[in-house]
XYZ file of C-alpha atoms in Angstrom:
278
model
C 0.000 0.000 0.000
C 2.877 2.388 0.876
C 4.705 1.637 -2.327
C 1.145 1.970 -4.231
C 0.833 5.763 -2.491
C 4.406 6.947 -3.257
C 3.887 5.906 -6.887
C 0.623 7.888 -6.897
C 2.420 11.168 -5.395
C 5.337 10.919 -8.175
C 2.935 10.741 -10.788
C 0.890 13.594 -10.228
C 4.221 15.591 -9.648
C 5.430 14.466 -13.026
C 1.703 15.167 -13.684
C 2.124 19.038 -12.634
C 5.868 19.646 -14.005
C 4.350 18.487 -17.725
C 1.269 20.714 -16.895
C 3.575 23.972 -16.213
C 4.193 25.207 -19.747
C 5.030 29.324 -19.179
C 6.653 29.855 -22.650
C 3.378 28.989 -24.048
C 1.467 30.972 -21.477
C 4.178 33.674 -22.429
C 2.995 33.164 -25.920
C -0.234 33.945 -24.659
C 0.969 37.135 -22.967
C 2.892 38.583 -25.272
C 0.828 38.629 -27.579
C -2.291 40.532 -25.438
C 0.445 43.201 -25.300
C 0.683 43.404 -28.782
C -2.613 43.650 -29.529
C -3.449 47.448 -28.157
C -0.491 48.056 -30.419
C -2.066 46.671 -33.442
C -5.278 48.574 -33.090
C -3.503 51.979 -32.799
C -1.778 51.103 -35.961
C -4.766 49.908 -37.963
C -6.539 53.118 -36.532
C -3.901 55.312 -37.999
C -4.290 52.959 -41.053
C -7.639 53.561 -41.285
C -8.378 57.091 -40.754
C -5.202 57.981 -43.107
C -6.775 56.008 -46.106
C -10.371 57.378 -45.128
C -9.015 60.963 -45.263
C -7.713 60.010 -48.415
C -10.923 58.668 -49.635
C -12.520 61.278 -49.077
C -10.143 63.626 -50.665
C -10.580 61.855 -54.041
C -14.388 62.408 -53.322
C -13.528 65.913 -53.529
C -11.978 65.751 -56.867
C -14.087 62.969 -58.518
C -17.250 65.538 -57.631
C -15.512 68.600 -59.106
C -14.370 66.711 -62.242
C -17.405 65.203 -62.800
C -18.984 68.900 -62.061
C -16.461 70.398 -64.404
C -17.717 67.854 -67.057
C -21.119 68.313 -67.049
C -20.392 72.015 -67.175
C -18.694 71.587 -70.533
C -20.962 69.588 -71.930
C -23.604 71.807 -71.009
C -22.090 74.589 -72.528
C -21.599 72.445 -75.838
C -24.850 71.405 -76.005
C -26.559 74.877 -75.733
C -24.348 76.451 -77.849
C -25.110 73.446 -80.481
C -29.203 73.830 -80.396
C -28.330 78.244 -80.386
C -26.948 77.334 -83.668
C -29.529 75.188 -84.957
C -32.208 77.581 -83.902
C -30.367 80.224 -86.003
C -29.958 78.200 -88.778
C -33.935 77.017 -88.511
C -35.049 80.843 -87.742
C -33.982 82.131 -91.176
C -35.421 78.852 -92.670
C -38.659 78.903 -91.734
C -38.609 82.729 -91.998
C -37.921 83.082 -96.002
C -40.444 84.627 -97.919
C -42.962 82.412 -99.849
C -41.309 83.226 -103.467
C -38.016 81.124 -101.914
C -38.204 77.412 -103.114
C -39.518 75.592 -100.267
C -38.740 71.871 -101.577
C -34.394 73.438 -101.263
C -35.733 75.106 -98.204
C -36.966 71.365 -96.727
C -33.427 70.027 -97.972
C -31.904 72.406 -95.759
C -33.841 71.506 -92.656
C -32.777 68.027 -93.568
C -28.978 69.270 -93.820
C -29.775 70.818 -90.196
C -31.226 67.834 -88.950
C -28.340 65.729 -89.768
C -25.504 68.105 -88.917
C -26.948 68.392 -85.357
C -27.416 64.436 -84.875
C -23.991 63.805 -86.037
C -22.686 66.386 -83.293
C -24.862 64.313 -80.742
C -23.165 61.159 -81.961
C -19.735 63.257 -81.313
C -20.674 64.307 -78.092
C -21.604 60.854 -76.789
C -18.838 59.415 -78.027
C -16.605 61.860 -76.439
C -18.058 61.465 -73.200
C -18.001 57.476 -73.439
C -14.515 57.577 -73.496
C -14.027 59.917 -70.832
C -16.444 57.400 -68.869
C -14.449 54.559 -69.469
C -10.778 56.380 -69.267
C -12.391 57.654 -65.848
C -13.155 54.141 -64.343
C -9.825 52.067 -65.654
C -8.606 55.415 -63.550
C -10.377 55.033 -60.626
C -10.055 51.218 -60.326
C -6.672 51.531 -60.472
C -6.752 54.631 -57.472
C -9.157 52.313 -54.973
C -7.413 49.306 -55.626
C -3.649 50.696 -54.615
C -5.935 52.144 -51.356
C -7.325 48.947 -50.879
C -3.711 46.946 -50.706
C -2.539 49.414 -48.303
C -5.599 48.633 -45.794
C -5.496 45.266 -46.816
C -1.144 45.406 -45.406
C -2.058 46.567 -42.154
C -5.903 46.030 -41.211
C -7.017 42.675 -39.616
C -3.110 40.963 -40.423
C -0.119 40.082 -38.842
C -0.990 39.409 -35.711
C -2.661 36.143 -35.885
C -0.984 34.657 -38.044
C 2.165 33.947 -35.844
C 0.272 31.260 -35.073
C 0.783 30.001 -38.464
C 2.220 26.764 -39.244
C 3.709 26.658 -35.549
C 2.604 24.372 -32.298
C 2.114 26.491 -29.001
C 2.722 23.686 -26.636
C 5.392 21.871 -28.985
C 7.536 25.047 -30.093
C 6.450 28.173 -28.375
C 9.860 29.536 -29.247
C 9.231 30.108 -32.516
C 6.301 32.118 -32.010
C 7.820 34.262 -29.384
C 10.903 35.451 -31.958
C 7.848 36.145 -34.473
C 6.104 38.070 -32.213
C 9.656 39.735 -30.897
C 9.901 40.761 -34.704
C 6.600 41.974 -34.635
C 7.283 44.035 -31.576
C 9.999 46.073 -33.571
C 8.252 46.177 -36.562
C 5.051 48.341 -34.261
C 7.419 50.336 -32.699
C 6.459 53.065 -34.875
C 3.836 54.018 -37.026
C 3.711 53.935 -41.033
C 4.170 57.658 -41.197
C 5.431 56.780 -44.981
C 1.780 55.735 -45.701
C 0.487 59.440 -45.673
C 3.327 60.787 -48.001
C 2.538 57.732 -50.514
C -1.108 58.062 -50.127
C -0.275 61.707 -51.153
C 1.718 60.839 -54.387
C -0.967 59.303 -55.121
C -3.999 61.887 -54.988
C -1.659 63.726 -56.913
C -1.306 61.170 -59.490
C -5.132 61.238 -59.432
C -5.248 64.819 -59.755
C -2.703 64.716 -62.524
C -4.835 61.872 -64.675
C -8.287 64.091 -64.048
C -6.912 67.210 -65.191
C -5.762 65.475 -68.668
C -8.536 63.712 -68.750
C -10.582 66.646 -68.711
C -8.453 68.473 -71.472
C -8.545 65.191 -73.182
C -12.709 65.673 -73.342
C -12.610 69.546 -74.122
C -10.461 68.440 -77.028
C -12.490 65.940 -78.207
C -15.825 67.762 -78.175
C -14.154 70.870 -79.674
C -13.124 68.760 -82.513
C -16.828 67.894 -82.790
C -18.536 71.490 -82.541
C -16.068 72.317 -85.311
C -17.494 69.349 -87.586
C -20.864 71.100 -86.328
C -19.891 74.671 -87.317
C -18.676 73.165 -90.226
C -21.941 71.185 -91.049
C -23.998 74.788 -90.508
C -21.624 76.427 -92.453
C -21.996 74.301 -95.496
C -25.767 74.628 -94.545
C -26.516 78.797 -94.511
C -23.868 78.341 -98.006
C -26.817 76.338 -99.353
C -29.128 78.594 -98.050
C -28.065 81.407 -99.669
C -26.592 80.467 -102.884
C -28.550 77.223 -103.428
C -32.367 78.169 -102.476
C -31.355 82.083 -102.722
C -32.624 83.020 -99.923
C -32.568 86.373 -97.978
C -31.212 87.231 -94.325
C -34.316 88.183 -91.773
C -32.680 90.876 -90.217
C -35.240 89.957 -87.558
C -33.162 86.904 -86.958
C -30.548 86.516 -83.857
C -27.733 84.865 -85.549
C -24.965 84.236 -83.939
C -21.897 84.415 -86.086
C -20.355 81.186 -86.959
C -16.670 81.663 -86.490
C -14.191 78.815 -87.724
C -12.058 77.743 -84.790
C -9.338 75.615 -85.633
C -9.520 72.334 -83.910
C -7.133 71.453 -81.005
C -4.720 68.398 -81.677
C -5.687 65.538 -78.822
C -3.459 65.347 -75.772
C -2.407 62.143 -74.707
C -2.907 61.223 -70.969
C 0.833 60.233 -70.809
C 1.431 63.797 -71.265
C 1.725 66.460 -67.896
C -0.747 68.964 -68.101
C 0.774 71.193 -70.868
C 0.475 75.000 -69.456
C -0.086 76.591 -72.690
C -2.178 79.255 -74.182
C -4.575 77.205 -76.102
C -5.413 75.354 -72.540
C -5.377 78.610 -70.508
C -8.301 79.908 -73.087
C -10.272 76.492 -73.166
C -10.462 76.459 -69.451
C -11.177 80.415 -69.270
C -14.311 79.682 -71.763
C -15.818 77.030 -69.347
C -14.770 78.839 -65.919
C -12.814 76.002 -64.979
């Protein structure tokens, strides 16, 4: 019985020095300490790249506001000119032959739905330029989160045994200790290359579209052009001096920019802009 009890005590103290396992409860420890450390870092994360977001809010809604402007502007200056054109039309005197009157109309007609094609094409590429652009912008913002929100911290864990190696996961999280000792201050001076990189593609993405829709007014001027030439020499008609009509000025078309191109400060650009108030 005595021998029986002794054996009993010396396995339940082999019992309890098996059972004491502090690197593993260091593991444990450690990495609690860590983890107030990893929030303030994914906080600074966070509200960086949210301050960023909404920066690029900012611009996106005064691009998109510039835009619209310009097309605006296009578009009323477009149906001024066809109202002109349609004014001294439909004003002519009876004697005027109405059948090369109706063939004008028809000129009109076409001219002004071949500047609408123009238009929307110019503003489908813009569209499409524009999102290629922006997919590229959220995706860089979302790799940065990605680097620093909701990783790292777990995943010392990885591929290691807590009870059969907690060595390993203590020089991890020793690593990880130096790498949090301070914040990614860099992140805020990339981030800002990159709104300015943003800033950089809107602005010659918006020349880009003022190019491209000034090359189609002046297929539009054109088109009228060829249209009051009719007008007069064709159906011989006479000016209505009651008429508004605007005077249809040749402007030479701009030569596209491409987007690998700065924003060229030139005079051509300075007077686009100054015509739209941008």
């Amino acid at each position: 019985m005595k021998s029986y009890t002794v054996a009993v005590i010396a396995l339940l103290g082999l019992s309890a020095v098996l059972g004491a396992r502090p690197k593993s409860e260091q593991v444990l420890e450690e990495v609690d300490k860590l983890r107030p450390r990893y929030q303030e870092i994914q906080d600074y994360v966070i509200h960086t790249i949210s301050d960023t977001r909404l920066e690029s809010s900012e611009k996106l809604g005064k691009f998109n506001s510039d835009i619209l402007l310009v097309k605006t502007t296009f578009v009323l200056d477009a149906i001024k000119k066809e109202n002109a054109l349609l004014y001294q039309v439909e004003n002519q005197p009876s004697t005027v032959d109405q059948s090369c009157l109706s063939f004008v109309k028809i000129l009109s007609e076409s001219v002004i739905n071949l500047a609408g094609t123009g238009f929307s094409s110019c503003i489908a590429e813009t569209s499409d330029i524009l999102d290629a652009k922006i997919n590229d912008f959220y995706s860089a913002l979302q790799q940065d989160e990605k680097d620093y929100v909701g990783l790292g911290l777990l995943n010392v864990f990885k591929g290691e045994n807590i009870f059969h190696n907690p060595d390993a996961i203590l020089a991890k999280l020793q690593a990880r200790a130096l790498d949090l000792e301070g914040y990614p201050t860099y992140l805020k001076d990339d981030l800002g290359k990159l709104i300015d990189s943003l800033s950089g593609d809107l602005e010659a993405l918006q020349l880009h579209y003022i190019v491209c829709m000034t090359d189609s007014e002046q297929r539009l001027r054109d088109g009228f052009i060829l249209a009051y030439s009719h007008l007069e020499l064709t159906c011989k008609a006479v000016t209505v001096p009651a008429a508004n009509v605007p005077e249809i000025d040749v402007v030479e078309p701009s030569e596209p920019q491409s987007l690998e191109v700065s924003w060229p400060n030139t005079e051509a650009v300075r007077r686009l802009r100054e015509r739209f108030g941008l």
